[in-house]
């Protein structure tokens, strides 16, 4: 049955339901009205179900022997670039492959692809959007035929640390959408660890017995990093400023300027965080140096591309990898130290490596997970591996070099002309 015929049939049934629900002196009006309303709701649900099933059938018929692409776009990221990309991809691809993540989240798109045997995912947004898709994918994985679709990133956020590590760049540089699709097609698959953080807020007694629970335990997923102390406090101040006036936060450059401003306001910050924490790594107590911030790294990029761990060889630790099943534990002494790390002049203070972390926090402290900050009450924090590793798509080095050259030529047209001659 064609879509037009189905809509005509639904319209007729809807009119019948409305006529049946009209007032009649011989019938009680209320039950008739209820039945008419229920009929309307059932018809609307049937239509939505038909549309969803039709979308799934269309996607499955696209490339039965290949890997269709499921695209999620956050139109609120990257200023107007997200909205433009949403329209561009819907023109290039089948519209049932492209979803606005701000309307309903990632679940509708994953539902359409439930029965697709092999497909890839492209997330156009910041690291928060990527984490959102990965978290929802984890919850519905058991219902999908393709349980581990590899994921690529088109960076539209402010920091884009995960995109940097996977060679997708520091931000979107107006690369043509067709070129983006080709880069995704040529990308290589890599594995990445994910971590579960259990935050159990308790009022700790002096004797350590009979704790008073302040709030229910919270469980969050981490892809990039988890921080406590000064770096989380800067993220929190930025987050609050953005909530007060979100219309001003449409540019990566403006956002970074706000970060600098809040950092300068905290330059004399002193808390002695090391006195408020007890750290265990792989069930061994680890003494903390004098620090104001403690960061747990899953990827070698932090705070918009800074190398917090550093590249120097150290016999005490392994060389970090995103799939080694280990977290790097690093400390910073304050805002000045963070600025030096951002400038490449220093690294953080290497403290430990491990795959099971337990923290005891004696006072409330700002924390942030992948850039999402809040104030955490005292209690216990446990970090452990979050099930199987996820499959990510890393941009090929040749494609990355071409994109960098094109972006440089666009920024400096005269230089590009000289290169041609």
Short mmCIF file of N, CA and C in Angstrom, two decimals, residues 241-401:
data_model
loop_
_atom_site.label_atom_id
_atom_site.label_comp_id
_atom_site.label_asym_id
_atom_site.label_seq_id
_atom_site.Cartn_x
_atom_site.Cartn_y
_atom_site.Cartn_z
N UNK A 241 28.50 30.16 33.33
CA UNK A 241 28.46 31.35 32.47
C UNK A 241 27.70 31.07 31.18
N UNK A 242 27.87 29.89 30.63
CA UNK A 242 27.17 29.53 29.39
C UNK A 242 25.67 29.38 29.64
N UNK A 243 25.30 28.85 30.80
CA UNK A 243 23.88 28.71 31.12
C UNK A 243 23.21 30.07 31.29
N UNK A 244 23.96 31.06 31.82
CA UNK A 244 23.39 32.39 32.02
C UNK A 244 23.09 33.08 30.69
N UNK A 245 23.94 32.89 29.68
CA UNK A 245 23.74 33.55 28.39
C UNK A 245 24.23 32.64 27.26
N UNK A 246 23.45 31.60 26.93
CA UNK A 246 23.92 30.61 25.93
C UNK A 246 24.11 31.19 24.54
N UNK A 247 23.43 32.29 24.21
CA UNK A 247 23.53 32.86 22.86
C UNK A 247 24.94 33.39 22.56
N UNK A 248 25.71 33.71 23.59
CA UNK A 248 27.06 34.22 23.36
C UNK A 248 28.07 33.10 23.08
N UNK A 249 27.70 31.86 23.39
CA UNK A 249 28.66 30.76 23.32
C UNK A 249 28.45 29.96 22.03
N UNK A 250 28.64 30.62 20.90
CA UNK A 250 28.46 29.98 19.60
C UNK A 250 29.77 29.87 18.83
N UNK A 251 30.87 30.29 19.42
CA UNK A 251 32.16 30.28 18.74
C UNK A 251 33.21 29.60 19.63
N UNK A 252 34.04 28.76 19.03
CA UNK A 252 35.11 28.11 19.79
C UNK A 252 36.08 29.14 20.36
N UNK A 253 36.34 30.19 19.60
CA UNK A 253 37.29 31.22 20.06
C UNK A 253 36.73 31.99 21.24
N UNK A 254 35.43 32.32 21.18
CA UNK A 254 34.81 33.00 22.32
C UNK A 254 34.82 32.10 23.55
N UNK A 255 34.50 30.82 23.36
CA UNK A 255 34.46 29.88 24.48
C UNK A 255 35.83 29.78 25.16
N UNK A 256 36.89 29.70 24.34
CA UNK A 256 38.23 29.62 24.91
C UNK A 256 38.61 30.91 25.63
N UNK A 257 38.13 32.05 25.12
CA UNK A 257 38.37 33.32 25.79
C UNK A 257 37.73 33.35 27.17
N UNK A 258 36.53 32.78 27.28
CA UNK A 258 35.86 32.72 28.59
C UNK A 258 36.65 31.82 29.54
N UNK A 259 37.18 30.70 29.02
CA UNK A 259 38.01 29.83 29.85
C UNK A 259 39.21 30.57 30.40
N UNK A 260 39.86 31.39 29.56
CA UNK A 260 41.02 32.17 30.00
C UNK A 260 40.60 33.14 31.10
N UNK A 261 39.45 33.77 30.92
CA UNK A 261 38.97 34.76 31.89
C UNK A 261 38.72 34.11 33.25
N UNK A 262 38.01 32.98 33.27
CA UNK A 262 37.73 32.33 34.55
C UNK A 262 39.02 31.77 35.16
N UNK A 263 39.98 31.40 34.32
CA UNK A 263 41.26 30.93 34.84
C UNK A 263 42.02 32.02 35.55
N UNK A 264 42.02 33.22 34.98
CA UNK A 264 42.70 34.35 35.62
C UNK A 264 42.07 34.70 36.96
N UNK A 265 40.75 34.48 37.06
CA UNK A 265 40.07 34.77 38.33
C UNK A 265 40.45 33.78 39.41
N UNK A 266 40.96 32.59 39.01
CA UNK A 266 41.31 31.56 39.98
C UNK A 266 42.83 31.42 40.14
N UNK A 267 43.58 32.41 39.69
CA UNK A 267 45.03 32.25 39.65
C UNK A 267 45.64 32.15 41.05
N UNK A 268 44.97 32.72 42.05
CA UNK A 268 45.47 32.63 43.42
C UNK A 268 44.75 31.55 44.22
N UNK A 269 44.05 30.67 43.51
CA UNK A 269 43.28 29.58 44.14
C UNK A 269 44.21 28.68 44.95
N UNK A 270 43.80 28.37 46.18
CA UNK A 270 44.58 27.47 47.03
C UNK A 270 43.63 26.68 47.91
N UNK A 271 43.70 25.35 47.77
CA UNK A 271 42.78 24.49 48.51
C UNK A 271 43.49 23.34 49.21
N UNK A 272 44.67 22.96 48.73
CA UNK A 272 45.39 21.78 49.25
C UNK A 272 44.54 20.53 49.07
N UNK A 273 44.20 20.25 47.82
CA UNK A 273 43.32 19.13 47.51
C UNK A 273 43.86 17.81 48.02
N UNK A 274 45.19 17.67 48.01
CA UNK A 274 45.79 16.40 48.42
C UNK A 274 45.47 16.03 49.86
N UNK A 275 45.11 17.03 50.68
CA UNK A 275 44.76 16.76 52.08
C UNK A 275 43.32 16.28 52.23
N UNK A 276 42.53 16.41 51.17
CA UNK A 276 41.11 16.04 51.23
C UNK A 276 40.82 14.72 50.52
N UNK A 277 41.85 14.09 49.94
CA UNK A 277 41.66 12.87 49.16
C UNK A 277 42.53 11.74 49.68
N UNK A 278 42.03 10.51 49.56
CA UNK A 278 42.83 9.31 49.74
C UNK A 278 42.70 8.50 48.45
N UNK A 279 43.82 8.15 47.85
CA UNK A 279 43.83 7.50 46.55
C UNK A 279 44.36 6.07 46.65
N UNK A 280 43.61 5.14 46.05
CA UNK A 280 44.06 3.77 45.89
C UNK A 280 44.04 3.43 44.40
N UNK A 281 45.13 2.86 43.91
CA UNK A 281 45.23 2.42 42.52
C UNK A 281 45.56 0.94 42.52
N UNK A 282 44.69 0.13 41.92
CA UNK A 282 44.85 -1.33 41.91
C UNK A 282 45.06 -1.85 43.33
N UNK A 283 44.23 -1.33 44.27
CA UNK A 283 44.16 -1.78 45.67
C UNK A 283 45.40 -1.42 46.49
N UNK A 284 46.24 -0.53 45.96
CA UNK A 284 47.39 -0.05 46.72
C UNK A 284 47.25 1.45 46.99
N UNK A 285 47.50 1.85 48.22
CA UNK A 285 47.42 3.27 48.57
C UNK A 285 48.57 4.04 47.92
N UNK A 286 48.22 5.16 47.29
CA UNK A 286 49.21 5.97 46.59
C UNK A 286 49.26 7.34 47.26
N UNK A 287 50.41 7.75 47.79
CA UNK A 287 50.51 9.09 48.40
C UNK A 287 50.41 10.17 47.34
N UNK A 288 49.76 11.27 47.70
CA UNK A 288 49.57 12.37 46.76
C UNK A 288 50.55 13.50 47.07
N UNK A 289 51.15 14.10 46.04
CA UNK A 289 51.98 15.30 46.26
C UNK A 289 51.08 16.50 46.52
N UNK A 290 51.68 17.65 46.76
CA UNK A 290 50.92 18.88 46.99
C UNK A 290 50.32 19.34 45.66
N UNK A 291 49.01 19.15 45.49
CA UNK A 291 48.33 19.47 44.23
C UNK A 291 47.01 20.18 44.50
N UNK A 292 46.52 20.85 43.46
CA UNK A 292 45.21 21.50 43.52
C UNK A 292 44.21 20.83 42.57
N UNK A 293 44.71 19.94 41.71
CA UNK A 293 43.83 19.23 40.79
C UNK A 293 44.34 17.84 40.52
N UNK A 294 43.43 16.87 40.40
CA UNK A 294 43.79 15.48 40.12
C UNK A 294 42.99 15.03 38.90
N UNK A 295 43.67 14.51 37.89
CA UNK A 295 43.03 14.15 36.63
C UNK A 295 43.37 12.71 36.27
N UNK A 296 42.35 11.97 35.80
CA UNK A 296 42.50 10.59 35.34
C UNK A 296 42.28 10.59 33.83
N UNK A 297 43.30 10.18 33.07
CA UNK A 297 43.28 10.29 31.62
C UNK A 297 43.07 8.93 30.95
N UNK A 298 42.16 8.91 29.98
CA UNK A 298 42.00 7.73 29.13
C UNK A 298 42.61 7.96 27.75
N UNK A 299 42.74 9.23 27.36
CA UNK A 299 43.30 9.58 26.05
C UNK A 299 44.42 10.60 26.24
N UNK A 300 45.37 10.66 25.31
CA UNK A 300 46.52 11.58 25.45
C UNK A 300 46.22 13.00 24.97
N UNK A 301 45.06 13.52 25.29
CA UNK A 301 44.72 14.90 24.95
C UNK A 301 43.78 15.42 26.02
N UNK A 302 44.09 16.59 26.55
CA UNK A 302 43.32 17.15 27.67
C UNK A 302 43.25 18.66 27.50
N UNK A 303 42.10 19.23 27.83
CA UNK A 303 41.97 20.69 27.81
C UNK A 303 42.25 21.30 26.45
N UNK A 304 41.62 20.78 25.40
CA UNK A 304 41.77 21.29 24.03
C UNK A 304 43.15 21.00 23.44
N UNK A 305 43.61 19.78 23.63
CA UNK A 305 44.80 19.34 22.91
C UNK A 305 46.09 19.31 23.70
N UNK A 306 46.08 19.63 24.97
CA UNK A 306 47.32 19.63 25.76
C UNK A 306 47.73 18.20 26.11
N UNK A 307 49.04 17.98 26.15
CA UNK A 307 49.60 16.67 26.52
C UNK A 307 49.94 16.70 28.00
N UNK A 308 48.97 16.34 28.84
CA UNK A 308 49.14 16.46 30.29
C UNK A 308 50.12 15.43 30.83
N UNK A 309 50.11 14.23 30.28
CA UNK A 309 51.01 13.16 30.76
C UNK A 309 52.44 13.39 30.28
N UNK A 310 52.58 13.88 29.06
CA UNK A 310 53.91 14.13 28.50
C UNK A 310 54.43 12.94 27.72
N UNK A 311 55.44 13.19 26.90
CA UNK A 311 55.98 12.16 26.01
C UNK A 311 57.31 11.59 26.48
N UNK A 312 57.85 12.09 27.58
CA UNK A 312 59.14 11.59 28.05
C UNK A 312 59.03 10.15 28.54
N UNK A 313 60.07 9.37 28.27
CA UNK A 313 60.10 7.98 28.70
C UNK A 313 60.36 7.90 30.20
N UNK A 314 59.59 7.05 30.86
CA UNK A 314 59.72 6.88 32.31
C UNK A 314 59.63 5.39 32.61
N UNK A 315 60.67 4.85 33.19
CA UNK A 315 60.72 3.42 33.46
C UNK A 315 59.63 2.93 34.41
N UNK A 316 59.03 3.85 35.16
CA UNK A 316 58.00 3.43 36.13
C UNK A 316 56.67 3.14 35.46
N UNK A 317 56.46 3.71 34.26
CA UNK A 317 55.13 3.63 33.63
C UNK A 317 55.23 3.15 32.19
N UNK A 318 54.13 2.58 31.70
CA UNK A 318 54.02 2.20 30.30
C UNK A 318 53.67 3.42 29.45
N UNK A 319 53.96 3.33 28.16
CA UNK A 319 53.53 4.38 27.24
C UNK A 319 52.02 4.30 27.08
N UNK A 320 51.29 5.40 27.31
CA UNK A 320 49.83 5.35 27.29
C UNK A 320 49.28 5.02 25.90
N UNK A 321 48.18 4.25 25.91
CA UNK A 321 47.41 3.95 24.71
C UNK A 321 45.93 4.04 25.07
N UNK A 322 45.10 4.27 24.07
CA UNK A 322 43.67 4.39 24.34
C UNK A 322 43.00 3.04 24.50
N UNK A 323 43.75 1.95 24.26
CA UNK A 323 43.16 0.61 24.37
C UNK A 323 43.97 -0.30 25.30
N UNK A 324 44.76 0.29 26.20
CA UNK A 324 45.64 -0.52 27.04
C UNK A 324 45.00 -0.96 28.35
N UNK A 325 43.75 -0.55 28.60
CA UNK A 325 43.08 -0.92 29.83
C UNK A 325 43.60 -0.23 31.06
N UNK A 326 44.32 0.89 30.88
CA UNK A 326 44.91 1.63 31.99
C UNK A 326 44.50 3.09 31.95
N UNK A 327 44.38 3.68 33.14
CA UNK A 327 44.20 5.11 33.28
C UNK A 327 45.50 5.73 33.78
N UNK A 328 45.82 6.92 33.27
CA UNK A 328 46.97 7.68 33.76
C UNK A 328 46.47 8.67 34.82
N UNK A 329 47.12 8.70 35.97
CA UNK A 329 46.74 9.58 37.08
C UNK A 329 47.76 10.72 37.14
N UNK A 330 47.27 11.96 37.02
CA UNK A 330 48.15 13.12 36.90
C UNK A 330 47.67 14.23 37.84
N UNK A 331 48.60 14.98 38.38
CA UNK A 331 48.26 16.10 39.24
C UNK A 331 48.72 17.43 38.66
N UNK A 332 48.01 18.51 39.02
CA UNK A 332 48.42 19.88 38.67
C UNK A 332 48.41 20.72 39.94
N UNK A 333 49.34 21.69 39.99
CA UNK A 333 49.50 22.48 41.22
C UNK A 333 48.66 23.74 41.25
N UNK A 334 48.02 24.09 40.12
CA UNK A 334 47.20 25.29 40.10
C UNK A 334 46.99 25.81 38.69
N UNK A 335 46.40 27.00 38.59
CA UNK A 335 46.08 27.59 37.29
C UNK A 335 47.35 27.88 36.50
N UNK A 336 48.40 28.37 37.15
CA UNK A 336 49.65 28.67 36.45
C UNK A 336 50.22 27.41 35.82
N UNK A 337 50.23 26.34 36.58
CA UNK A 337 50.73 25.05 36.07
C UNK A 337 49.88 24.60 34.87
N UNK A 338 48.55 24.75 34.97
CA UNK A 338 47.67 24.37 33.86
C UNK A 338 47.97 25.20 32.62
N UNK A 339 48.24 26.49 32.82
CA UNK A 339 48.60 27.34 31.69
C UNK A 339 49.90 26.93 31.03
N UNK A 340 50.85 26.51 31.85
CA UNK A 340 52.13 26.03 31.31
C UNK A 340 51.95 24.74 30.52
N UNK A 341 51.06 23.87 30.99
CA UNK A 341 50.76 22.64 30.25
C UNK A 341 50.12 22.99 28.92
N UNK A 342 49.17 23.93 28.94
CA UNK A 342 48.49 24.34 27.71
C UNK A 342 49.48 24.92 26.71
N UNK A 343 50.51 25.59 27.21
CA UNK A 343 51.51 26.21 26.33
C UNK A 343 52.60 25.25 25.90
N UNK A 344 52.59 24.04 26.42
CA UNK A 344 53.61 23.06 26.07
C UNK A 344 54.92 23.23 26.82
N UNK A 345 54.94 24.07 27.87
CA UNK A 345 56.16 24.33 28.62
C UNK A 345 56.41 23.29 29.71
N UNK A 346 55.33 22.68 30.21
CA UNK A 346 55.46 21.69 31.27
C UNK A 346 54.46 20.58 31.04
N UNK A 347 54.61 19.52 31.79
CA UNK A 347 53.62 18.45 31.83
C UNK A 347 53.02 18.40 33.23
N UNK A 348 52.05 17.55 33.42
CA UNK A 348 51.51 17.35 34.75
C UNK A 348 52.44 16.50 35.59
N UNK A 349 52.08 16.31 36.84
CA UNK A 349 52.86 15.48 37.76
C UNK A 349 52.35 14.05 37.65
N UNK A 350 53.19 13.16 37.12
CA UNK A 350 52.78 11.76 36.97
C UNK A 350 52.70 11.10 38.36
N UNK A 351 51.55 10.47 38.61
CA UNK A 351 51.33 9.88 39.93
C UNK A 351 51.20 8.36 39.86
N UNK A 352 50.42 7.85 38.91
CA UNK A 352 50.20 6.40 38.87
C UNK A 352 49.56 6.01 37.54
N UNK A 353 49.52 4.70 37.30
CA UNK A 353 48.75 4.08 36.23
C UNK A 353 48.02 2.88 36.82
N UNK A 354 46.81 2.61 36.34
CA UNK A 354 46.10 1.45 36.86
C UNK A 354 44.75 1.28 36.20
N UNK A 355 44.08 0.16 36.50
CA UNK A 355 42.77 -0.10 35.91
C UNK A 355 41.64 -0.18 36.93
N UNK A 356 41.97 0.07 38.21
CA UNK A 356 40.92 0.14 39.23
C UNK A 356 41.30 1.24 40.21
N UNK A 357 40.45 2.26 40.29
CA UNK A 357 40.73 3.44 41.10
C UNK A 357 39.68 3.56 42.20
N UNK A 358 40.14 3.85 43.40
CA UNK A 358 39.21 4.12 44.50
C UNK A 358 39.66 5.40 45.21
N UNK A 359 38.75 6.35 45.31
CA UNK A 359 39.02 7.63 45.97
C UNK A 359 38.11 7.80 47.17
N UNK A 360 38.64 8.31 48.26
CA UNK A 360 37.83 8.73 49.40
C UNK A 360 37.96 10.24 49.51
N UNK A 361 36.81 10.92 49.44
CA UNK A 361 36.78 12.39 49.44
C UNK A 361 36.16 12.86 50.75
N UNK A 362 36.89 13.69 51.49
CA UNK A 362 36.43 14.10 52.82
C UNK A 362 35.56 15.36 52.78
N UNK A 363 35.66 16.16 51.70
CA UNK A 363 34.86 17.38 51.58
C UNK A 363 34.26 17.45 50.17
N UNK A 364 33.19 18.23 50.02
CA UNK A 364 32.63 18.38 48.68
C UNK A 364 33.67 19.04 47.76
N UNK A 365 33.66 18.62 46.50
CA UNK A 365 34.70 19.05 45.58
C UNK A 365 34.11 19.14 44.17
N UNK A 366 34.54 20.15 43.38
CA UNK A 366 34.11 20.18 41.97
C UNK A 366 34.73 19.01 41.22
N UNK A 367 33.92 18.36 40.39
CA UNK A 367 34.41 17.27 39.53
C UNK A 367 33.90 17.50 38.12
N UNK A 368 34.55 16.88 37.15
CA UNK A 368 34.06 16.95 35.76
C UNK A 368 34.41 15.66 35.04
N UNK A 369 33.46 15.19 34.24
CA UNK A 369 33.65 14.00 33.42
C UNK A 369 33.48 14.42 31.96
N UNK A 370 34.55 14.32 31.20
CA UNK A 370 34.53 14.70 29.78
C UNK A 370 33.96 16.10 29.57
N UNK A 371 34.31 17.02 30.49
CA UNK A 371 33.88 18.41 30.35
C UNK A 371 32.55 18.74 30.97
N UNK A 372 31.84 17.75 31.55
CA UNK A 372 30.55 18.01 32.21
C UNK A 372 30.79 18.12 33.72
N UNK A 373 30.67 19.34 34.30
CA UNK A 373 31.05 19.53 35.70
C UNK A 373 29.86 19.57 36.67
N UNK A 374 30.14 19.28 37.92
CA UNK A 374 29.20 19.48 39.01
C UNK A 374 29.99 19.45 40.31
N UNK A 375 29.32 19.75 41.43
CA UNK A 375 29.95 19.68 42.75
C UNK A 375 29.55 18.36 43.39
N UNK A 376 30.55 17.56 43.74
CA UNK A 376 30.31 16.23 44.29
C UNK A 376 30.44 16.25 45.81
N UNK A 377 29.44 15.74 46.55
CA UNK A 377 29.54 15.67 48.00
C UNK A 377 30.63 14.69 48.43
N UNK A 378 31.00 14.72 49.70
CA UNK A 378 32.03 13.78 50.18
C UNK A 378 31.53 12.34 50.09
N UNK A 379 32.50 11.42 50.05
CA UNK A 379 32.15 10.00 49.93
C UNK A 379 33.21 9.24 49.18
N UNK A 380 32.78 8.19 48.47
CA UNK A 380 33.71 7.33 47.75
C UNK A 380 33.46 7.44 46.24
N UNK A 381 34.54 7.33 45.48
CA UNK A 381 34.47 7.33 44.02
C UNK A 381 35.27 6.13 43.53
N UNK A 382 34.65 5.30 42.70
CA UNK A 382 35.31 4.12 42.16
C UNK A 382 35.28 4.18 40.63
N UNK A 383 36.43 3.98 40.01
CA UNK A 383 36.54 3.98 38.55
C UNK A 383 37.02 2.60 38.11
N UNK A 384 36.27 1.98 37.19
CA UNK A 384 36.63 0.66 36.69
C UNK A 384 36.26 0.56 35.22
N UNK A 385 36.80 -0.46 34.54
CA UNK A 385 36.53 -0.63 33.11
C UNK A 385 35.05 -0.86 32.86
N UNK A 386 34.53 -0.26 31.76
CA UNK A 386 33.10 -0.32 31.45
C UNK A 386 32.85 -1.34 30.33
N UNK A 387 32.97 -2.62 30.66
CA UNK A 387 32.63 -3.64 29.68
C UNK A 387 33.60 -3.69 28.51
N UNK A 388 33.09 -4.12 27.34
CA UNK A 388 33.98 -4.27 26.18
C UNK A 388 34.46 -2.93 25.65
N UNK A 389 35.60 -2.94 24.98
CA UNK A 389 36.11 -1.73 24.32
C UNK A 389 35.19 -1.37 23.17
N UNK A 390 35.16 -0.09 22.82
CA UNK A 390 34.32 0.36 21.71
C UNK A 390 35.18 0.54 20.46
N UNK A 391 34.54 0.39 19.30
CA UNK A 391 35.24 0.54 18.02
C UNK A 391 35.08 1.98 17.54
N UNK A 392 36.20 2.63 17.30
CA UNK A 392 36.21 3.99 16.79
C UNK A 392 36.85 4.00 15.40
N UNK A 393 36.58 5.05 14.65
CA UNK A 393 37.20 5.23 13.33
C UNK A 393 38.23 6.34 13.42
N UNK A 394 39.47 6.03 13.03
CA UNK A 394 40.56 7.01 13.05
C UNK A 394 40.86 7.43 11.62
N UNK A 395 40.91 8.73 11.41
CA UNK A 395 41.15 9.27 10.07
C UNK A 395 42.52 8.84 9.56
N UNK A 396 42.59 8.50 8.28
CA UNK A 396 43.88 8.08 7.72
C UNK A 396 44.85 9.26 7.71
N UNK A 397 46.14 8.97 7.85
CA UNK A 397 47.14 10.04 7.90
C UNK A 397 47.18 10.83 6.60
N UNK A 398 47.02 10.16 5.48
CA UNK A 398 47.04 10.86 4.19
C UNK A 398 45.87 11.81 4.09
N UNK A 399 44.69 11.35 4.48
CA UNK A 399 43.50 12.20 4.43
C UNK A 399 43.63 13.37 5.40
N UNK A 400 44.22 13.13 6.58
CA UNK A 400 44.43 14.20 7.56
C UNK A 400 45.38 15.25 7.01
N UNK A 401 46.43 14.83 6.31
CA UNK A 401 47.40 15.77 5.75
C UNK A 401 46.75 16.63 4.68
#
